[in-house]
Every structure is written in structure tokens, then in C-alpha cells.
Amino acid sequence: MRYRISVVVIILSVLSGCAGPAPIGRESLTVVEAKYRPADKKPALPFLHPDSPQSDFITYAVLNNPEAETAFYDWKKAVEDIMVAQSLPNPKLTFSSEIMSSVEKFLVGFMQDIPASGKLALEAEAFSLEAQAKRFLFEEELLKTAFKVKQVYYEYWLLQEKTRIVREIIALVDAQEKSIRAGFETGLSMNQDLVMVQSEQSMLHNELVNLEDSLKPLTARWREALGIPVSQSITLPSDTALAEHLLSPEIDLLTEALKHNVRLKALSAEVKQAQVMVERSYKERNPDWGVGLGTDAKKDKLNWMPEVSMTLPIWRQKIAAQIASAQAGQKQAQAMLSAGQLELVVMLAEKSFMWRELQRESQLISAKLMPLAEVKLNSIDASFKTGRIRFTDWFNARRELLDLRIQLAVVNTQREIMFDDISLMVLSQRPEEVAKILK
């Protein structure tokens, strides 16, 4: 008896040791995991200091941001689920006996359920497509993180530039106030000029306080982009700069967006998954099988008793409902993909228009308005020195030029943020820091 039970247990042990095929998509996950979360730990992060290049801040953010990490483990979970989907159910060890006045028979055996042909393969394919969609969503989070860093980086440059120009204006007004006060002694200055200067001083100092205070929410957004908790200190960039980038013709942008946008790729994978689930639902019409082998441990002579079982798919309404549900899911996925494509077309049209508008405004300010303001200031400056015009006219001309410089900085910052929004979030163009992880 012990011998026969041992034989059955050995057979089950052999079956349980079968590893089965490796999950689909494991190779891609392994490559990314080795760079992004080796041994389930964060890799060495760049040491940040105020003079670090923008690329170091982006690298730090994509490796450290918790939202990107959440998307990565969501992808990893989906890959692991493929193995579950493509594996057979656990075999069952069975015991039964026939008892009359004593135990007449003691049957021991095992049973293995086997789904109908094609079910496991289709389920594995569906889970693989789900993992593929999660992989694209992980890439989207990396791109979103890189965009946040770039956006706040440029806004920090803008804050520095506006603060510098406002301080320049304040220094100009303070110097003029001293000149007007000195002019009272010679009778060349009027009280009206002093009142105007002091009023301008008050407004400028208030503007400067607002600019300095706006650093707090900007720092909070910088912390969020880098994924640094409030318990840790944060490094703000000091050597910020603003570059100029140009967009390709819009027809090329649309083709590129429809081909490479990771959100559309994720939706396309979901459509394919829904199609597979429709095919899988039709398999419910086919019976599942169970095969087993047992022996009577009470008998001296070794005898094996094979057993075969079959499910009876007789609940036709249930099967029809499963098929209808899968078909509805397919139509929903297709509708979401169509909606996503239309949304992308509109988004690209609006954002590219906004970039062109900002580009034209930047060229207008730098090529037309500022040169004219400089000519006007030079003319008024000469008249002011000879006393032919009042301080108010001279100051307004000077302030107009400085305000144009601020306006140009604002427009150029918005233009570069819009460019990164289009290239990263619409076209899904990987920056080098993201490409290193996903290669």
C-alpha cells in the first residue's frame, strides 16, 4: 500500500516540477528591470547640485518618481500574470474508499483538469497584450515625468529672469528718486515727479515680493517632479538656460503622432486583447477534460484504473452572454481607440497652433517691438538729459523696454514648454534619459 501511494506521489511531484514555457514579454521586462529596478532596488541616482545639467535632473526624476515606479510594477505584475494564464490548473490527489463491514477498497490516484484546446493559448495571448499595454503606459509615465522636470526647469529660469529685470527696474527707480531729491535743492525737480517715483517704487517692491514668494509653489512642483519626499532636502537648479527648438511641418507631425504615440499604442494593444477575448469566449462551447490515474492500495496485485471526465457546456444562455460580453468589450476598445485618435489629432492641431502663435509673438517682440522701443528710448533719453521732457515720459519709455524683455522671456518659456509638450506627450519622442532605460 505504501509503495503504491508513493508511486502516485512521485508522479505528482514530477508533474509539479514541470516549469512550463517562459511568460511572453519576460525578455523585455528583464532588460528594463536590470536598469530601472535591479534586484527590486533603485539604481544609483545622480548626485544633484545647483550646477547640474538638466539631463541629470531628468535622469534622477525618471528613476525616482513614484508614479513611474507604480506604472513599472503594474507592468511587471501583468507579465507575471501571463504565466498563471498559460499554466494548467493544479493536479488533484484523490482518495476514495469502499467500506462495508471493513475497508474493501482504498483508491488513491491523481486527476488533472485540461481546458479545451486553444483556451490556455488564447488566455496567455490576452494577458500578454494586457502586459504590452501596461508597458506603453509605463513609458508614458517616464515621458510625463521628463516633461514635468523640463516644464518646472523652464519656469524656474523664467522666475529668475523676471526677478533680475524687476530688480534692474527697482535700481533704476531708486537712483532716479535720489536724483529728484537732489533736484529739490536746485529747484529743478517737481513734487509730482517724486510722488510718481515713490508710487512706482511701492508697486515694484510688491511685485518683487510676489516673485520671491512664487518660488515656494514652484519648489513644491520641482520636488514632486523629482519624487523627493518632504523629509529630504531639495536642490534647485541655478545654471538654467532656455534653448530654441523648431517644429517640423504639421503633416509630418500628425503622421508621427499617430504612429508613435504611446497612449494610442496602449489602446491598440487593448483592442487586440479584446479581439482575442472574443475568440476565447467562443471556446466556452467546447468541453474541458479531466484525466486521472488511480490504483487500489488494498489489493496485492498492482492494477491501474484510468479515469476521464468531461464538462458539459449545456448552459447556452450563459455561453451566449459570455460571447456578447466579449464582443461588447471589443467594440468598447475600438471606440476608445477611435476617440483617442481623434483627441490626438485635435490636441496636436491646437498645441502646434499655440507653438506657432508663440513663435510669431517672440519674433515680433525681438525683431520689431524691442528695436523700436530702443530707438524711442534713445530719442527720449537725449531730450531728458537736456531737460526738454519730464521724468515721467523718460521713465515710461525705459519701463516699456524692460516690460518687453519680460514679455519676451514669458513667451519664449511658454513656447519651449509647448514644444516639449508636443514632442514628449503627443509625439512620444524619447529623450536620451528615457531611451537608456527602455533600450
mmCIF file of N, CA, C and O in Angstrom, residues 137-194:
data_model
loop_
_atom_site.group_PDB
_atom_site.id
_atom_site.type_symbol
_atom_site.label_atom_id
_atom_site.label_comp_id
_atom_site.label_asym_id
_atom_site.label_seq_id
_atom_site.Cartn_x
_atom_site.Cartn_y
_atom_site.Cartn_z
ATOM 1 N N LEU A 137 2.096 52.208 -21.045
ATOM 2 C CA LEU A 137 1.690 53.162 -20.016
ATOM 3 C C LEU A 137 2.859 53.504 -19.105
ATOM 4 O O LEU A 137 2.965 54.637 -18.607
ATOM 5 N N PHE A 138 3.742 52.534 -18.864
ATOM 6 C CA PHE A 138 4.963 52.817 -18.100
ATOM 7 C C PHE A 138 5.835 53.819 -18.852
ATOM 8 O O PHE A 138 6.348 54.778 -18.270
ATOM 9 N N GLU A 139 5.979 53.609 -20.158
ATOM 10 C CA GLU A 139 6.751 54.565 -20.961
ATOM 11 C C GLU A 139 6.110 55.946 -20.923
ATOM 12 O O GLU A 139 6.812 56.970 -20.847
ATOM 13 N N GLU A 140 4.786 56.003 -20.954
ATOM 14 C CA GLU A 140 4.094 57.295 -20.889
ATOM 15 C C GLU A 140 4.400 58.009 -19.579
ATOM 16 O O GLU A 140 4.601 59.232 -19.559
ATOM 17 N N GLU A 141 4.451 57.262 -18.474
ATOM 18 C CA GLU A 141 4.779 57.874 -17.188
ATOM 19 C C GLU A 141 6.204 58.412 -17.173
ATOM 20 O O GLU A 141 6.470 59.470 -16.593
ATOM 21 N N LEU A 142 7.129 57.696 -17.803
ATOM 22 C CA LEU A 142 8.506 58.191 -17.893
ATOM 23 C C LEU A 142 8.549 59.485 -18.693
ATOM 24 O O LEU A 142 9.238 60.448 -18.307
ATOM 25 N N LEU A 143 7.827 59.527 -19.810
ATOM 26 C CA LEU A 143 7.785 60.743 -20.632
ATOM 27 C C LEU A 143 7.115 61.884 -19.879
ATOM 28 O O LEU A 143 7.558 63.036 -19.954
ATOM 29 N N LYS A 144 6.066 61.566 -19.149
ATOM 30 C CA LYS A 144 5.366 62.592 -18.369
ATOM 31 C C LYS A 144 6.283 63.162 -17.287
ATOM 32 O O LYS A 144 6.296 64.373 -17.032
ATOM 33 N N THR A 145 7.061 62.288 -16.658
ATOM 34 C CA THR A 145 7.999 62.734 -15.630
ATOM 35 C C THR A 145 9.064 63.645 -16.228
ATOM 36 O O THR A 145 9.390 64.697 -15.656
ATOM 37 N N ALA A 146 9.601 63.249 -17.381
ATOM 38 C CA ALA A 146 10.601 64.090 -18.047
ATOM 39 C C ALA A 146 10.008 65.447 -18.419
ATOM 40 O O ALA A 146 10.673 66.490 -18.283
ATOM 41 N N PHE A 147 8.760 65.454 -18.880
ATOM 42 C CA PHE A 147 8.111 66.721 -19.246
ATOM 43 C C PHE A 147 7.931 67.619 -18.024
ATOM 44 O O PHE A 147 8.160 68.834 -18.095
ATOM 45 N N LYS A 148 7.535 67.033 -16.895
ATOM 46 C CA LYS A 148 7.364 67.834 -15.677
ATOM 47 C C LYS A 148 8.669 68.504 -15.276
ATOM 48 O O LYS A 148 8.689 69.680 -14.879
ATOM 49 N N VAL A 149 9.767 67.755 -15.358
ATOM 50 C CA VAL A 149 11.069 68.330 -14.999
ATOM 51 C C VAL A 149 11.406 69.484 -15.930
ATOM 52 O O VAL A 149 11.818 70.558 -15.479
ATOM 53 N N LYS A 150 11.237 69.273 -17.231
ATOM 54 C CA LYS A 150 11.544 70.328 -18.195
ATOM 55 C C LYS A 150 10.658 71.552 -17.973
ATOM 56 O O LYS A 150 11.125 72.706 -18.022
ATOM 57 N N GLN A 151 9.375 71.325 -17.714
ATOM 58 C CA GLN A 151 8.437 72.427 -17.526
ATOM 59 C C GLN A 151 8.825 73.283 -16.323
ATOM 60 O O GLN A 151 8.915 74.516 -16.428
ATOM 61 N N VAL A 152 9.051 72.643 -15.184
ATOM 62 C CA VAL A 152 9.411 73.400 -13.985
ATOM 63 C C VAL A 152 10.786 74.028 -14.144
ATOM 64 O O VAL A 152 11.031 75.144 -13.674
ATOM 65 N N TYR A 153 11.697 73.347 -14.820
ATOM 66 C CA TYR A 153 13.040 73.874 -15.069
ATOM 67 C C TYR A 153 12.955 75.194 -15.832
ATOM 68 O O TYR A 153 13.606 76.184 -15.475
ATOM 69 N N TYR A 154 12.144 75.225 -16.889
ATOM 70 C CA TYR A 154 11.991 76.452 -17.681
ATOM 71 C C TYR A 154 11.266 77.536 -16.891
ATOM 72 O O TYR A 154 11.590 78.729 -17.015
ATOM 73 N N GLU A 155 10.277 77.141 -16.112
ATOM 74 C CA GLU A 155 9.565 78.125 -15.298
ATOM 75 C C GLU A 155 10.485 78.713 -14.232
ATOM 76 O O GLU A 155 10.334 79.889 -13.867
ATOM 77 N N TYR A 156 11.405 77.925 -13.744
ATOM 78 C CA TYR A 156 12.383 78.445 -12.773
ATOM 79 C C TYR A 156 13.314 79.449 -13.461
ATOM 80 O O TYR A 156 13.657 80.485 -12.886
ATOM 81 N N TRP A 157 13.700 79.148 -14.703
ATOM 82 C CA TRP A 157 14.503 80.121 -15.452
ATOM 83 C C TRP A 157 13.726 81.421 -15.642
ATOM 84 O O TRP A 157 14.276 82.515 -15.482
ATOM 85 N N LEU A 158 12.435 81.299 -15.972
ATOM 86 C CA LEU A 158 11.606 82.491 -16.167
ATOM 87 C C LEU A 158 11.512 83.308 -14.883
ATOM 88 O O LEU A 158 11.601 84.544 -14.918
ATOM 89 N N LEU A 159 11.335 82.636 -13.752
ATOM 90 C CA LEU A 159 11.267 83.350 -12.474
ATOM 91 C C LEU A 159 12.565 84.104 -12.209
ATOM 92 O O LEU A 159 12.538 85.270 -11.771
ATOM 93 N N GLN A 160 13.697 83.465 -12.473
ATOM 94 C CA GLN A 160 14.989 84.140 -12.281
ATOM 95 C C GLN A 160 15.110 85.353 -13.202
ATOM 96 O O GLN A 160 15.588 86.421 -12.782
ATOM 97 N N GLU A 161 14.686 85.196 -14.450
ATOM 98 C CA GLU A 161 14.793 86.286 -15.417
ATOM 99 C C GLU A 161 13.888 87.455 -15.033
ATOM 100 O O GLU A 161 14.313 88.630 -15.074
ATOM 101 N N LYS A 162 12.640 87.163 -14.647
ATOM 102 C CA LYS A 162 11.726 88.234 -14.249
ATOM 103 C C LYS A 162 12.230 88.933 -12.991
ATOM 104 O O LYS A 162 12.152 90.165 -12.885
ATOM 105 N N THR A 163 12.736 88.160 -12.047
ATOM 106 C CA THR A 163 13.266 88.753 -10.815
ATOM 107 C C THR A 163 14.447 89.666 -11.122
ATOM 108 O O THR A 163 14.557 90.778 -10.564
ATOM 109 N N ARG A 164 15.328 89.208 -12.006
ATOM 110 C CA ARG A 164 16.501 90.025 -12.361
ATOM 111 C C ARG A 164 16.080 91.338 -13.017
ATOM 112 O O ARG A 164 16.617 92.409 -12.690
ATOM 113 N N ILE A 165 15.100 91.295 -13.934
ATOM 114 C CA ILE A 165 14.680 92.515 -14.624
ATOM 115 C C ILE A 165 13.958 93.458 -13.672
ATOM 116 O O ILE A 165 14.159 94.683 -13.713
ATOM 117 N N VAL A 166 13.113 92.900 -12.785
ATOM 118 C CA VAL A 166 12.419 93.755 -11.813
ATOM 119 C C VAL A 166 13.425 94.422 -10.884
ATOM 120 O O VAL A 166 13.286 95.616 -10.548
ATOM 121 N N ARG A 167 14.441 93.708 -10.459
ATOM 122 C CA ARG A 167 15.484 94.323 -9.621
ATOM 123 C C ARG A 167 16.204 95.437 -10.393
ATOM 124 O O ARG A 167 16.581 96.468 -9.809
ATOM 125 N N GLU A 168 16.390 95.216 -11.688
ATOM 126 C CA GLU A 168 17.024 96.232 -12.524
ATOM 127 C C GLU A 168 16.158 97.495 -12.585
ATOM 128 O O GLU A 168 16.678 98.627 -12.507
ATOM 129 N N ILE A 169 14.854 97.290 -12.714
ATOM 130 C CA ILE A 169 13.943 98.440 -12.739
ATOM 131 C C ILE A 169 13.952 99.150 -11.378
ATOM 132 O O ILE A 169 13.947 100.392 -11.306
ATOM 133 N N ILE A 170 13.947 98.377 -10.302
ATOM 134 C CA ILE A 170 13.960 98.967 -8.963
ATOM 135 C C ILE A 170 15.219 99.806 -8.761
ATOM 136 O O ILE A 170 15.167 100.924 -8.212
ATOM 137 N N ALA A 171 16.373 99.282 -9.197
ATOM 138 C CA ALA A 171 17.628 100.035 -9.071
ATOM 139 C C ALA A 171 17.544 101.337 -9.864
ATOM 140 O O ALA A 171 18.025 102.391 -9.406
ATOM 141 N N LEU A 172 16.906 101.278 -11.034
ATOM 142 C CA LEU A 172 16.736 102.467 -11.863
ATOM 143 C C LEU A 172 15.851 103.500 -11.156
ATOM 144 O O LEU A 172 16.169 104.702 -11.119
ATOM 145 N N VAL A 173 14.745 103.050 -10.581
ATOM 146 C CA VAL A 173 13.822 103.959 -9.904
ATOM 147 C C VAL A 173 14.458 104.531 -8.644
ATOM 148 O O VAL A 173 14.308 105.736 -8.332
ATOM 149 N N ASP A 174 15.182 103.687 -7.890
ATOM 150 C CA ASP A 174 15.846 104.174 -6.674
ATOM 151 C C ASP A 174 16.863 105.253 -7.007
ATOM 152 O O ASP A 174 16.970 106.278 -6.295
ATOM 153 N N ALA A 175 17.622 105.060 -8.078
ATOM 154 C CA ALA A 175 18.607 106.066 -8.485
ATOM 155 C C ALA A 175 17.917 107.356 -8.910
ATOM 156 O O ALA A 175 18.395 108.467 -8.597
ATOM 157 N N GLN A 176 16.797 107.234 -9.585
ATOM 158 C CA GLN A 176 16.082 108.420 -10.024
ATOM 159 C C GLN A 176 15.469 109.171 -8.843
ATOM 160 O O GLN A 176 15.403 110.403 -8.854
ATOM 161 N N GLU A 177 15.037 108.417 -7.816
ATOM 162 C CA GLU A 177 14.492 109.088 -6.627
ATOM 163 C C GLU A 177 15.556 109.961 -5.970
ATOM 164 O O GLU A 177 15.289 111.112 -5.567
ATOM 165 N N LYS A 178 16.765 109.432 -5.869
ATOM 166 C CA LYS A 178 17.861 110.218 -5.290
ATOM 167 C C LYS A 178 18.133 111.459 -6.125
ATOM 168 O O LYS A 178 18.393 112.540 -5.583
ATOM 169 N N SER A 179 18.060 111.280 -7.450
ATOM 170 C CA SER A 179 18.299 112.425 -8.329
ATOM 171 C C SER A 179 17.221 113.488 -8.161
ATOM 172 O O SER A 179 17.507 114.691 -8.148
ATOM 173 N N ILE A 180 15.979 113.043 -8.017
ATOM 174 C CA ILE A 180 14.878 114.012 -7.845
ATOM 175 C C ILE A 180 15.002 114.727 -6.510
ATOM 176 O O ILE A 180 14.793 115.952 -6.425
ATOM 177 N N ARG A 181 15.341 113.980 -5.461
ATOM 178 C CA ARG A 181 15.505 114.632 -4.143
ATOM 179 C C ARG A 181 16.636 115.659 -4.183
ATOM 180 O O ARG A 181 16.527 116.728 -3.591
ATOM 181 N N ALA A 182 17.710 115.312 -4.887
ATOM 182 C CA ALA A 182 18.815 116.271 -5.010
ATOM 183 C C ALA A 182 18.374 117.492 -5.827
ATOM 184 O O ALA A 182 18.841 118.611 -5.582
ATOM 185 N N GLY A 183 17.444 117.261 -6.774
ATOM 186 C CA GLY A 183 16.979 118.361 -7.610
ATOM 187 C C GLY A 183 16.132 119.368 -6.860
ATOM 188 O O GLY A 183 15.977 120.515 -7.303
ATOM 189 N N PHE A 184 15.573 118.952 -5.731
ATOM 190 C CA PHE A 184 14.788 119.900 -4.936
ATOM 191 C C PHE A 184 15.653 121.059 -4.442
ATOM 192 O O PHE A 184 15.194 122.185 -4.290
ATOM 193 N N GLU A 185 16.921 120.774 -4.176
ATOM 194 C CA GLU A 185 17.809 121.819 -3.646
ATOM 195 C C GLU A 185 18.103 122.886 -4.679
ATOM 196 O O GLU A 185 18.333 124.043 -4.337
ATOM 197 N N THR A 186 18.100 122.483 -5.955
ATOM 198 C CA THR A 186 18.373 123.459 -7.015
ATOM 199 C C THR A 186 17.100 123.978 -7.660
ATOM 200 O O THR A 186 17.160 124.848 -8.527
ATOM 201 N N GLY A 187 15.964 123.388 -7.270
ATOM 202 C CA GLY A 187 14.691 123.823 -7.823
ATOM 203 C C GLY A 187 14.391 123.268 -9.195
ATOM 204 O O GLY A 187 13.482 123.747 -9.875
ATOM 205 N N LEU A 188 15.157 122.215 -9.591
ATOM 206 C CA LEU A 188 14.944 121.636 -10.910
ATOM 207 C C LEU A 188 13.921 120.507 -10.893
ATOM 208 O O LEU A 188 13.465 120.060 -11.950
ATOM 209 N N SER A 189 13.580 119.981 -9.704
ATOM 210 C CA SER A 189 12.648 118.860 -9.607
ATOM 211 C C SER A 189 11.301 119.328 -9.100
ATOM 212 O O SER A 189 11.198 120.333 -8.375
ATOM 213 N N MET A 190 10.285 118.594 -9.465
ATOM 214 C CA MET A 190 8.925 118.908 -9.058
ATOM 215 C C MET A 190 8.424 117.818 -8.111
ATOM 216 O O MET A 190 8.834 116.648 -8.196
ATOM 217 N N ASN A 191 7.551 118.214 -7.205
ATOM 218 C CA ASN A 191 6.997 117.253 -6.247
ATOM 219 C C ASN A 191 6.218 116.148 -6.956
ATOM 220 O O ASN A 191 6.172 115.008 -6.494
ATOM 221 N N GLN A 192 5.633 116.463 -8.097
ATOM 222 C CA GLN A 192 4.866 115.476 -8.856
ATOM 223 C C GLN A 192 5.750 114.309 -9.299
ATOM 224 O O GLN A 192 5.341 113.148 -9.277
ATOM 225 N N ASP A 193 7.003 114.619 -9.702
ATOM 226 C CA ASP A 193 7.936 113.578 -10.113
ATOM 227 C C ASP A 193 8.285 112.670 -8.936
ATOM 228 O O ASP A 193 8.382 111.442 -9.083
ATOM 229 N N LEU A 194 8.472 113.240 -7.763
ATOM 230 C CA LEU A 194 8.819 112.449 -6.587
ATOM 231 C C LEU A 194 7.667 111.516 -6.201
ATOM 232 O O LEU A 194 7.889 110.341 -5.875
#
